Amino acid sequence: MFASIAPRYDRANTVMSAGVHHWWRRRAVRWAGVRRGDAVLDCATGTGDLAIAFRRAVGAEGRVVGTDFTPEMIALARAKAQNITFEVADVTALPYDDASFDAASIAFGIRNVGDPVKGIAEMARVVRGGGRVVVVEFGKPRNRIIRWAYEKYCRMFLPRLGGAVTGKRAAYEYLELSAARFPYGEEFVALMRRAADFASIEVVPLTFGVAYLYVGVTVSANTRR
Ligand SMILES: C[S@@+](CC[C@H](N)C(=O)[O-])C[C@H]1O[C@@H](n2cnc3c(N)ncnc32)[C@H](O)[C@@H]1O
């Protein structure tokens, strides 16, 4: 499914979110707390937008790796960005050493992962102690009126818009259903706690709670390798 929408994925994101998705990614980079020279892993990177935002934050002396299990997405990411290593990899079996990154991120990817607990566990494993695991995922607005309007938009317009831009309406019906069913807020925090031992987990609602940012600080005493 992701391979089939890859060529039009970026355009569909911009049309459906009216560009807001770029702002969400910038917030994720800020909350990751990375500094120049840091090493960052972006999982389920898709066409690489979050990895590209991290590249700017860590500077030329830093290192950014983007991974995704869909080769078609990785090919588009490679064409878009230089100075980032893009590799095909499943987030539930990351081919990296323990504590080899300062931060690991996943944006709009974790709800698609067959075993999300294993995915978060793997991200925490490759991050050094005191580093951050950053997740951005859809949620539901807390305000009842905004929530009603948002749910109507998701059910009635989102699959049509996504279908019109990509020609793959079923993929955007899946998006609506998967986002509606996936845990968010404290329920997702509980999922993260099942995956790994975090010293703290912050939850930041984005755009009334349409999406959420979760920032887990890892506890182990590992220093980056
Ligand atoms: C909705 S896209 C998000 C892409 C990008 N992170 C963004 O913010 O635009 C979801 C991505 O998750 C990837 N994905 C799903 N399950 C995965 C897994 N188990 N391991 C790696 N990537 C996965 C898909 O291939 C797809 O590119």
Coordinates of C-alpha atoms and ligand atoms in Angstrom, one line a residue:
M1 CA 0.0 0.0 0.0
F2 CA 2.8 2.5 0.9
A3 CA 4.7 1.6 -2.3
S4 CA 1.6 2.4 -4.3
I5 CA 1.1 5.9 -2.9
A6 CA 4.8 6.8 -2.6
P7 CA 5.1 9.0 -5.8
R8 CA 2.2 11.3 -4.7
Y9 CA 2.6 10.9 -0.9
D10 CA 4.1 14.4 -0.3
R11 CA 1.5 16.2 -2.3
A12 CA -1.3 14.4 -0.6
N13 CA 0.1 15.3 2.8
T14 CA 0.2 19.0 1.9
V15 CA -3.3 19.0 0.4
M16 CA -4.9 17.1 3.3
S17 CA -3.3 18.9 6.2
A18 CA -3.1 22.4 4.4
G19 CA 0.6 22.3 5.1
V20 CA 0.3 21.9 8.9
H21 CA 2.3 18.6 8.8
H22 CA 5.5 20.6 8.3
W23 CA 4.9 22.6 11.5
W24 CA 4.2 19.3 13.4
R25 CA 7.6 18.0 12.3
R26 CA 9.4 21.2 13.3
R27 CA 7.8 20.8 16.8
A28 CA 9.1 17.2 16.9
V29 CA 12.6 18.3 16.2
R30 CA 12.5 21.0 18.9
W31 CA 11.2 18.5 21.5
A32 CA 13.9 15.9 20.5
G33 CA 16.3 18.3 22.2
V34 CA 19.1 17.5 19.7
R35 CA 22.2 19.6 19.4
R36 CA 24.7 20.2 16.6
G37 CA 26.9 17.1 16.2
D38 CA 24.2 14.7 17.5
A39 CA 23.3 11.4 15.8
V40 CA 19.5 10.9 15.0
L41 CA 17.6 7.9 13.6
D42 CA 14.2 8.6 11.9
C43 CA 12.2 5.4 11.6
A44 CA 9.4 4.8 9.1
T45 CA 10.8 7.9 7.5
G46 CA 8.7 7.6 4.3
T47 CA 10.0 10.3 1.9
G48 CA 12.3 11.6 4.6
D49 CA 10.7 15.0 5.6
L50 CA 11.4 14.5 9.4
A51 CA 15.0 13.3 8.7
I52 CA 15.6 16.4 6.6
A53 CA 14.3 18.6 9.4
F54 CA 16.7 16.8 11.8
R55 CA 19.6 17.3 9.4
R56 CA 19.2 21.1 9.7
A57 CA 19.2 20.8 13.5
V58 CA 22.3 18.6 13.9
G59 CA 24.4 20.5 11.3
A60 CA 27.2 19.2 9.1
E61 CA 29.0 17.7 12.1
G62 CA 26.0 15.6 13.0
R63 CA 24.6 12.3 11.5
V64 CA 21.1 11.5 10.4
V65 CA 19.9 8.1 9.3
G66 CA 16.4 7.5 7.9
T67 CA 14.9 4.0 7.7
D68 CA 11.7 2.6 6.2
F69 CA 10.6 -0.9 5.2
T70 CA 9.2 0.3 1.9
P71 CA 12.0 0.5 -0.8
E72 CA 9.9 2.9 -3.0
M73 CA 9.7 5.4 -0.1
I74 CA 13.4 5.1 0.6
A75 CA 14.2 5.7 -3.1
L76 CA 12.2 9.0 -3.1
A77 CA 13.8 10.1 0.2
R78 CA 17.3 9.5 -1.3
A79 CA 16.4 11.6 -4.3
K80 CA 15.2 14.5 -2.0
A81 CA 18.0 14.8 0.5
Q82 CA 21.8 14.7 0.6
N83 CA 24.0 14.1 3.7
I84 CA 21.4 11.7 5.1
T85 CA 21.8 7.9 5.0
F86 CA 18.6 6.3 4.0
E87 CA 18.3 2.5 4.5
V88 CA 15.5 -0.1 4.1
A89 CA 14.8 -1.5 7.6
D90 CA 11.9 -2.6 9.7
V91 CA 11.5 -0.6 12.9
T92 CA 10.9 -3.9 14.9
A93 CA 14.3 -5.2 13.9
L94 CA 16.7 -2.2 13.6
P95 CA 20.1 -3.2 12.3
Y96 CA 22.0 -0.8 14.7
D97 CA 24.0 -1.3 17.9
D98 CA 22.6 -0.5 21.3
A99 CA 23.0 3.2 22.3
S100 CA 24.3 4.3 18.9
F101 CA 22.0 7.4 18.5
D102 CA 21.2 10.5 20.6
A103 CA 17.6 10.4 19.5
A104 CA 15.2 8.2 17.5
S105 CA 11.9 9.4 16.0
I106 CA 8.9 8.1 14.2
A107 CA 6.2 10.3 12.6
F108 CA 2.8 8.9 11.5
G109 CA 4.5 5.5 11.3
I110 CA 3.9 3.7 14.6
R111 CA 0.2 3.0 14.1
N112 CA 1.1 1.1 10.9
V113 CA 3.6 -1.2 12.7
G114 CA 2.4 -4.7 13.3
D115 CA 4.0 -4.8 16.8
P116 CA 4.2 -1.2 17.9
V117 CA 5.5 -2.2 21.4
K118 CA 8.5 -4.0 19.7
G119 CA 9.0 -0.9 17.5
I120 CA 9.3 1.5 20.4
A121 CA 11.5 -1.0 22.3
E122 CA 13.9 -1.1 19.3
M123 CA 14.0 2.7 19.1
A124 CA 14.7 2.9 22.9
R125 CA 17.4 0.2 22.5
V126 CA 19.4 2.2 19.9
V127 CA 19.2 5.5 21.8
R128 CA 21.8 6.2 24.5
G129 CA 20.8 6.7 28.1
G130 CA 19.3 10.2 28.6
G131 CA 18.5 10.4 24.9
R132 CA 15.0 10.8 23.5
V133 CA 12.5 8.6 21.7
V134 CA 10.1 11.0 19.8
V135 CA 6.8 9.8 18.4
V136 CA 4.2 11.9 16.4
E137 CA 0.9 10.2 15.7
F138 CA -2.7 11.1 15.1
G139 CA -5.1 11.5 18.0
K140 CA -8.5 13.0 18.6
P141 CA -9.3 16.6 19.5
R142 CA -10.4 17.0 23.2
N143 CA -12.9 19.8 22.5
R144 CA -16.2 18.1 21.5
I145 CA -17.2 20.5 18.8
I146 CA -13.7 20.5 17.1
R147 CA -13.7 16.7 17.5
W148 CA -17.1 16.4 15.8
A149 CA -15.9 18.6 12.8
Y150 CA -12.6 16.8 12.6
E151 CA -14.2 13.3 12.6
K152 CA -16.6 14.5 9.8
Y153 CA -13.6 15.8 7.8
C154 CA -11.8 12.5 8.3
R155 CA -14.8 10.3 7.3
M156 CA -16.3 12.4 4.5
F157 CA -13.4 14.3 2.8
L158 CA -10.1 12.8 3.7
P159 CA -10.4 9.5 1.7
R160 CA -11.8 11.5 -1.3
L161 CA -9.0 14.1 -1.2
G162 CA -6.3 11.4 -0.8
G163 CA -7.9 9.4 -3.5
A164 CA -8.0 12.4 -5.9
V165 CA -4.3 13.2 -5.4
T166 CA -2.9 9.7 -5.4
G167 CA -5.5 7.6 -7.2
K168 CA -5.5 5.2 -4.3
R169 CA -8.6 6.0 -2.2
A170 CA -8.4 2.7 -0.3
A171 CA -5.1 3.8 1.2
Y172 CA -6.8 6.9 2.7
E173 CA -9.7 4.9 3.9
Y174 CA -7.1 2.9 5.8
L175 CA -5.5 6.1 7.1
E176 CA -8.9 7.2 8.5
L177 CA -9.7 3.8 10.1
S178 CA -6.2 3.2 11.5
A179 CA -5.9 6.7 13.0
A180 CA -9.4 6.3 14.6
R181 CA -8.5 3.0 16.2
F182 CA -5.0 3.6 17.4
P183 CA -4.4 4.5 21.1
Y184 CA -3.5 8.2 21.9
G185 CA -2.7 10.3 24.9
E186 CA -2.3 8.3 28.2
E187 CA -3.2 5.0 26.4
F188 CA -0.2 5.5 24.1
V189 CA 2.0 6.4 27.0
A190 CA 1.1 3.1 28.6
L191 CA 2.1 1.3 25.4
M192 CA 5.5 3.1 25.5
R193 CA 5.9 2.1 29.1
R194 CA 5.3 -1.6 28.2
A195 CA 8.1 -1.2 25.5
A196 CA 10.9 0.3 27.6
D197 CA 12.0 1.8 30.8
F198 CA 11.6 5.6 30.3
A199 CA 12.7 8.1 32.9
S200 CA 9.9 10.4 31.8
I201 CA 7.3 10.7 29.0
E202 CA 5.9 14.0 27.9
V203 CA 2.7 14.3 25.9
V204 CA 2.1 17.4 23.7
P205 CA -1.2 17.8 21.8
L206 CA -0.7 19.4 18.4
T207 CA -3.5 21.4 16.7
F208 CA -6.2 20.8 19.3
G209 CA -5.1 17.1 19.6
V210 CA -5.5 16.2 15.9
A211 CA -2.0 14.8 16.5
Y212 CA 0.1 14.2 19.6
L213 CA 3.8 14.3 20.2
Y214 CA 5.3 11.9 22.8
V215 CA 8.8 12.4 24.1
G216 CA 10.3 9.6 26.1
V217 CA 13.7 10.1 27.9
T218 CA 15.7 6.8 28.0
V219 CA 17.1 5.7 31.4
S220 CA 20.0 3.3 30.9
A221 CA 23.5 4.5 31.7
N222 CA 24.7 3.6 28.2
T223 CA 26.9 6.2 26.5
R224 CA 26.7 6.6 22.8
R225 CA 28.9 4.1 20.9
Ligands
LIG1 C1 2.2 7.5 6.8 S1 3.9 7.1 6.3 C2 4.8 8.3 7.3 C3 6.1 8.7 6.7 C4 6.9 9.8 7.3 N1 7.4 9.5 8.6 C5 6.1 11.1 7.4 O1 6.0 11.7 8.5 O2 5.6 11.5 6.4 C6 4.1 5.6 7.2 C7 5.4 4.9 6.8 O3 5.6 3.8 7.7 C8 6.4 2.8 7.1 N2 6.3 1.6 7.9 C9 5.2 1.0 8.3 N3 5.5 -0.1 9.0 C10 6.8 -0.1 9.1 C11 7.8 -0.9 9.8 N4 7.4 -2.0 10.5 N5 9.1 -0.6 9.7 C12 9.5 0.4 8.9 N6 8.7 1.3 8.3 C13 7.4 1.0 8.4 C14 5.7 2.8 5.7 O4 6.4 2.2 4.7 C15 5.4 4.3 5.4 O5 6.5 4.9 4.7

